[in-house]
Short mmCIF file of C-alpha atoms in Angstrom, two decimals:
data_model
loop_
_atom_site.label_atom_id
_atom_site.label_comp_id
_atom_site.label_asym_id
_atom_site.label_seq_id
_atom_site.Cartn_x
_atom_site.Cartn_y
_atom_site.Cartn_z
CA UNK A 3 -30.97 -13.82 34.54
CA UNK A 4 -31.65 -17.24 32.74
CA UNK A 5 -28.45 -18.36 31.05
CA UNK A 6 -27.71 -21.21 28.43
CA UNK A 7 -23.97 -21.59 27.49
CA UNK A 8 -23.12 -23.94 24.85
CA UNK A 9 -20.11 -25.72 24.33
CA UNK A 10 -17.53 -24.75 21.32
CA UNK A 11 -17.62 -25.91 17.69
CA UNK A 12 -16.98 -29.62 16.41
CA UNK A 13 -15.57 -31.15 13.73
CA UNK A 14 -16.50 -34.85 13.17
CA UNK A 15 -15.42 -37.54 10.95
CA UNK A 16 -18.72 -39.66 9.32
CA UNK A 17 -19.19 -42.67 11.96
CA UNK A 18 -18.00 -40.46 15.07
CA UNK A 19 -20.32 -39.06 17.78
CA UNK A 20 -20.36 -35.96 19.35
CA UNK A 21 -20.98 -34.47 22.91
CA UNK A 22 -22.17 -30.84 23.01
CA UNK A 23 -22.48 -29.05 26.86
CA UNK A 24 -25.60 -26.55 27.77
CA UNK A 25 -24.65 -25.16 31.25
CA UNK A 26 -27.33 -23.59 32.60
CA UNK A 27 -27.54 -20.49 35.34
CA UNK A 28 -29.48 -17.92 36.93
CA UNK A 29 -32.58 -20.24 37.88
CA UNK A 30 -33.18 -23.91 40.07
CA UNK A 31 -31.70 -26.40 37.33
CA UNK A 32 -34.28 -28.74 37.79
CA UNK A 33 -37.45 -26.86 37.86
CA UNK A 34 -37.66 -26.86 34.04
CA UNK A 35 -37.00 -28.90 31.33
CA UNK A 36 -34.56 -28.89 28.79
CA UNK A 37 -35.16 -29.27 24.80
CA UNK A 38 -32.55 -30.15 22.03
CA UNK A 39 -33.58 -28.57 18.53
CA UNK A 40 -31.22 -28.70 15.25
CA UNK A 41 -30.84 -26.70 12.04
CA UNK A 42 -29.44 -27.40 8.73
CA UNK A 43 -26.99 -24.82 7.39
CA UNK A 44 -28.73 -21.95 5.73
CA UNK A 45 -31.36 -21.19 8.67
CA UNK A 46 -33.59 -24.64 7.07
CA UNK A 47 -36.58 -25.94 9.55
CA UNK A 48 -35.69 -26.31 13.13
CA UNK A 49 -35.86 -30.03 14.22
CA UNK A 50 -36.94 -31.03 17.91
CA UNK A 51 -34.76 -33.75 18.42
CA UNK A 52 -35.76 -34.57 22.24
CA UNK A 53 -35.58 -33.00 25.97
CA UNK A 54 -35.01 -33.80 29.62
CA UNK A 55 -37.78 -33.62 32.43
CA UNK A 56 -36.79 -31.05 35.10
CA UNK A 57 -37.91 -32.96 38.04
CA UNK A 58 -37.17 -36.51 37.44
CA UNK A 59 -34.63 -35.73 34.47
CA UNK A 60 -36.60 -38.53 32.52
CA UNK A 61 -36.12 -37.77 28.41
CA UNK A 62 -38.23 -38.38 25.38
CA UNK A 63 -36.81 -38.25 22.03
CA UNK A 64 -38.31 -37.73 18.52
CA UNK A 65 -38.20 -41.07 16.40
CA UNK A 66 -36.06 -39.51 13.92
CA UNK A 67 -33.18 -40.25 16.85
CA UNK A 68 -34.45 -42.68 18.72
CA UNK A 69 -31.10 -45.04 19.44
CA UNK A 70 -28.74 -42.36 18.10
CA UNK A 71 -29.42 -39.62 20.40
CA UNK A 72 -28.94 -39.66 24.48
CA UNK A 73 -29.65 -36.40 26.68
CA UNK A 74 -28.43 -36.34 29.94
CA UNK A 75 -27.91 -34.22 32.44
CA UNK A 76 -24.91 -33.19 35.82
CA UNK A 77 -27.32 -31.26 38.21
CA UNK A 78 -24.30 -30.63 40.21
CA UNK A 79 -22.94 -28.95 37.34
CA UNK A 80 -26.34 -27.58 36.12
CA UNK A 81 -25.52 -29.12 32.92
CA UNK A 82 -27.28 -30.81 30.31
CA UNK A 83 -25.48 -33.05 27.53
CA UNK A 84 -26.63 -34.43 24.31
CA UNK A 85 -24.94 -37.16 22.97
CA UNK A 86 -25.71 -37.66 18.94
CA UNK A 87 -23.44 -41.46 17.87
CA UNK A 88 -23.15 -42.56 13.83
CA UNK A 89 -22.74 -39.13 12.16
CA UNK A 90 -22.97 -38.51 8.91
CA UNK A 91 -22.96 -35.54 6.24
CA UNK A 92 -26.63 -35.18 7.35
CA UNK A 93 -26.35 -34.57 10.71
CA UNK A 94 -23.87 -30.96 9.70
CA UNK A 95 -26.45 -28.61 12.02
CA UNK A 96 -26.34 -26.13 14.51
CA UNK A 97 -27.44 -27.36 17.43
CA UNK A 98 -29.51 -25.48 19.94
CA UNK A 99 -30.26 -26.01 24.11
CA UNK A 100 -33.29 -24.36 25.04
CA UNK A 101 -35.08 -24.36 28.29
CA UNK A 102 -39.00 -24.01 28.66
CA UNK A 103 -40.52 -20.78 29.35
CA UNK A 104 -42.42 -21.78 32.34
CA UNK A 105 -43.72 -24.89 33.97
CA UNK A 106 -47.28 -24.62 32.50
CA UNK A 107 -46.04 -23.65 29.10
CA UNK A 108 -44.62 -27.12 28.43
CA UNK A 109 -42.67 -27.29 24.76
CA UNK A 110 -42.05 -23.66 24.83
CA UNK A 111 -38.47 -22.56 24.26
CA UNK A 112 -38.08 -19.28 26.20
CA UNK A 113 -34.48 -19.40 26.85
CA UNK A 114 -31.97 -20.56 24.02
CA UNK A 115 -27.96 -21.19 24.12
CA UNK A 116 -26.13 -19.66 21.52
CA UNK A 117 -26.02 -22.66 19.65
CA UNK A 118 -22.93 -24.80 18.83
CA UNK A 119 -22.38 -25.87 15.02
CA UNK A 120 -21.10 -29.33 14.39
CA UNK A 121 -19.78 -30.16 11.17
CA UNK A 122 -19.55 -33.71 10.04
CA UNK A 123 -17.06 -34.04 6.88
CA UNK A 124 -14.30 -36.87 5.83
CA UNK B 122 -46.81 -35.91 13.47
CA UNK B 123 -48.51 -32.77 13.44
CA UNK B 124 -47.00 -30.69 10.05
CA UNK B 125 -46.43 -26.87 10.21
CA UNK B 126 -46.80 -24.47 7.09
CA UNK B 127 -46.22 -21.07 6.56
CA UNK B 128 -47.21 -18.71 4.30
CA UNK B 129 -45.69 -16.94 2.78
CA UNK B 130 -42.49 -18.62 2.78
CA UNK B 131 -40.73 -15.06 2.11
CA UNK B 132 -41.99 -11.45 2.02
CA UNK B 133 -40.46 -8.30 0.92
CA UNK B 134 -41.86 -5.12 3.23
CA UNK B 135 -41.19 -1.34 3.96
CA UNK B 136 -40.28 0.26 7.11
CA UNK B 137 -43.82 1.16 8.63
CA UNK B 138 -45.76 -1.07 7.23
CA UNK B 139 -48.01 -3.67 8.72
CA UNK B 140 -47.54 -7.65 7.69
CA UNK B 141 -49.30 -10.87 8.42
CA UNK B 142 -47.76 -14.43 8.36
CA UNK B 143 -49.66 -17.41 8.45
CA UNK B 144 -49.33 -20.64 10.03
CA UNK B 145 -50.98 -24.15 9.10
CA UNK B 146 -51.46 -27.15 11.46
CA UNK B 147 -52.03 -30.46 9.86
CA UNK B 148 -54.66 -31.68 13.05
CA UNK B 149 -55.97 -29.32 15.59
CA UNK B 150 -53.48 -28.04 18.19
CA UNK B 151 -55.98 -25.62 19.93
CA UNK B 152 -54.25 -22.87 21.35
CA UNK B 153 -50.60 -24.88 21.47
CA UNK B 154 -48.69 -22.39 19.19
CA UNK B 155 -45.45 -20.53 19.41
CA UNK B 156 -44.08 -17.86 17.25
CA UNK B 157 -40.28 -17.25 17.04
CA UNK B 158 -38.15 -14.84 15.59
CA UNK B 159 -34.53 -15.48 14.33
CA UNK B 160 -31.82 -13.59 12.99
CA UNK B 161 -28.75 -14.86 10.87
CA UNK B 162 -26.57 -16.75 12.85
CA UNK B 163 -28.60 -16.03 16.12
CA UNK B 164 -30.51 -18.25 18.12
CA UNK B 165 -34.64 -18.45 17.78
CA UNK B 166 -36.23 -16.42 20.07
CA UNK B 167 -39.94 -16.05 21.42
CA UNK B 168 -42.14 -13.67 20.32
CA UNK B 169 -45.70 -15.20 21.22
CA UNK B 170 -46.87 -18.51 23.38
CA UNK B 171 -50.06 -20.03 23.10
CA UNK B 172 -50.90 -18.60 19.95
CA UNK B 173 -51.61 -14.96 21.68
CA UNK B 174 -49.61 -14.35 24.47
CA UNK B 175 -47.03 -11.68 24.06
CA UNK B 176 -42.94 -13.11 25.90
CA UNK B 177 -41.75 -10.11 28.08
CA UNK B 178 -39.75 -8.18 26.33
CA UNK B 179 -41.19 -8.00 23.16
CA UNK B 180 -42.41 -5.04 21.68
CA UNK B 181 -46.22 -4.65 21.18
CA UNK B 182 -46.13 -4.26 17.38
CA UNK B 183 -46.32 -7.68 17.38
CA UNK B 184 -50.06 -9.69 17.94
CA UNK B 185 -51.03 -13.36 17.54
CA UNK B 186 -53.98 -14.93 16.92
CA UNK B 187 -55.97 -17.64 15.85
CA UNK B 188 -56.43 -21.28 17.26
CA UNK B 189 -57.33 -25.12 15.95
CA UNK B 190 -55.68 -25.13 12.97
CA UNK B 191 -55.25 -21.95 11.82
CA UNK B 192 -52.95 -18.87 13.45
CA UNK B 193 -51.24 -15.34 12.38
CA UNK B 194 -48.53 -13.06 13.20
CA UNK B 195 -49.10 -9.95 12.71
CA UNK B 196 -46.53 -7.24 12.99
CA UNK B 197 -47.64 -3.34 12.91
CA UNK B 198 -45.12 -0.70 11.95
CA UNK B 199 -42.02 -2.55 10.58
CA UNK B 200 -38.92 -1.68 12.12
CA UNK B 201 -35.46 -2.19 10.69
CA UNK B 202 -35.04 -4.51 13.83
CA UNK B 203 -37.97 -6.65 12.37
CA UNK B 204 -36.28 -8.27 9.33
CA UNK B 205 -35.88 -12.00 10.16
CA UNK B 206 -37.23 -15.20 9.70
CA UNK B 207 -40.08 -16.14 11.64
CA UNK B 208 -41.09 -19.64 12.18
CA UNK B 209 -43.91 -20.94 13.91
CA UNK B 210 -44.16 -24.51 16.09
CA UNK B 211 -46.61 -26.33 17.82
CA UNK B 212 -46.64 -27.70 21.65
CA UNK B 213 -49.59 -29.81 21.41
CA UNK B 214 -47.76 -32.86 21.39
CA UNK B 215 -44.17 -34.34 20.68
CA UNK B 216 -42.30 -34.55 18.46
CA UNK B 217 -42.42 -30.38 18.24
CA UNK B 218 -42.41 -29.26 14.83
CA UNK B 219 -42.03 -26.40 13.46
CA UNK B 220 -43.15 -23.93 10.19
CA UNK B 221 -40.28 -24.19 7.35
CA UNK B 222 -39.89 -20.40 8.21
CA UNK B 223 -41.21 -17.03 6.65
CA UNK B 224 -38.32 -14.65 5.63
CA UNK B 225 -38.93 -11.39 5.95
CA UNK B 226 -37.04 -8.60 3.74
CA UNK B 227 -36.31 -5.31 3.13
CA UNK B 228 -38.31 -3.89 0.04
#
């Protein structure tokens, strides 16, 4: 069965960046793309913050974090990364992987990791 | 970007009893509409896809509709299960955005 396992729980000084891990299992790691989407504490909007082509592993990222945010991907490891750079207070989220439901149902987040919750304090 | 509301943006509701929720889209986003369910520190998770197609898995109680600008969820015969927050999003174009949520309580 489709899998998305997150890496643990950060803690981040303002200024720092942050890595966070989605390995992926239980279906061909690059037939489907892979979305990033954020929450403020106290279940606030999700936030798409970008994804990562299946095929070609090209990426596309909202404006909000255009320059601050790189996804990338290990298909040897079947693992996608997101890299967020110059934290601050607002970027305190939980931040979810979440793989599209089919190839024809582009922007569709069928599959989610469990999320991973970085806090950003001084 | 395309904005998402919701309405109502929280709901109080009896075991058995039907609801509605319903979802704004700024533009038209024909039929490009997701509905997802989420629990307190859970991940979302898919109830409906373009606007009125039911994920496997999920009960039929719940039904979506609607298309342009315009959609519902409609949930029949609450369950105990049932009481979340449910937030619609649109895949008409990027950047996705979602609804601000609808949370749905106990009466």
């Amino acid at each position: 069965q489709v899998q998305l396992v997150q890496s643990g729980a950060e803690v981040k000084k303002p200024g720092a960046s942050v890595k966070i891990s989605c390995k992926a299992s239980g279906y061909i790691f690059t037939s489907y793309a892979i979305h990033w989407v954020r929450q403020a504490p106290g279940q606030q909007r999700l936030e798409w913050m970008g994804w990562i082509i299946g095929g070609n592993g090209n990426t596309k990222y909202s404006q909000k974090f255009q320059g601050r945010a790189t996804i990338s991907r290990d298909t040897s490891a079947s693992t996608v990364y997101m890299d967020l750079s110059s934290l601050t207070s607002e970027d305190t989220a939980a931040y979810y992987c979440a793989r599209e439901l089919g190839i024809t149902v582009a922007g569709t987040g069928g599959f989610w990791g469990q999320g991973t919750l970085v806090t950003v304090s001084s | 970007d395309i904005q998402m509301t919701q309405s109502p943006s929280s709901l109080s509701a009896s075991v058995g009893d039907r609801v509605t929720i319903t979802c704004r889209a700024s533009q038209t986003i024909s039929s490009f509409l997701n509905w997802y369910q989420q629990k307190p520190g859970k991940a979302p998770k898919l109830l409906i896809y373009g606007a009125s197609n039911l994920q496997s898995g999920v009960p039929s109680r719940f039904t979506g509709s609607g298309s342009g600008t315009d959609f519902t969820l409609t949930i029949t015969s609450l369950q105990p299960e049932d009481f979340a927050t449910y937030y619609c999003q649109q895949n008409y174009n990027t950047p996705l955005t979602f609804g601000p949520g609808t949370k749905l309580e106990i009466k």
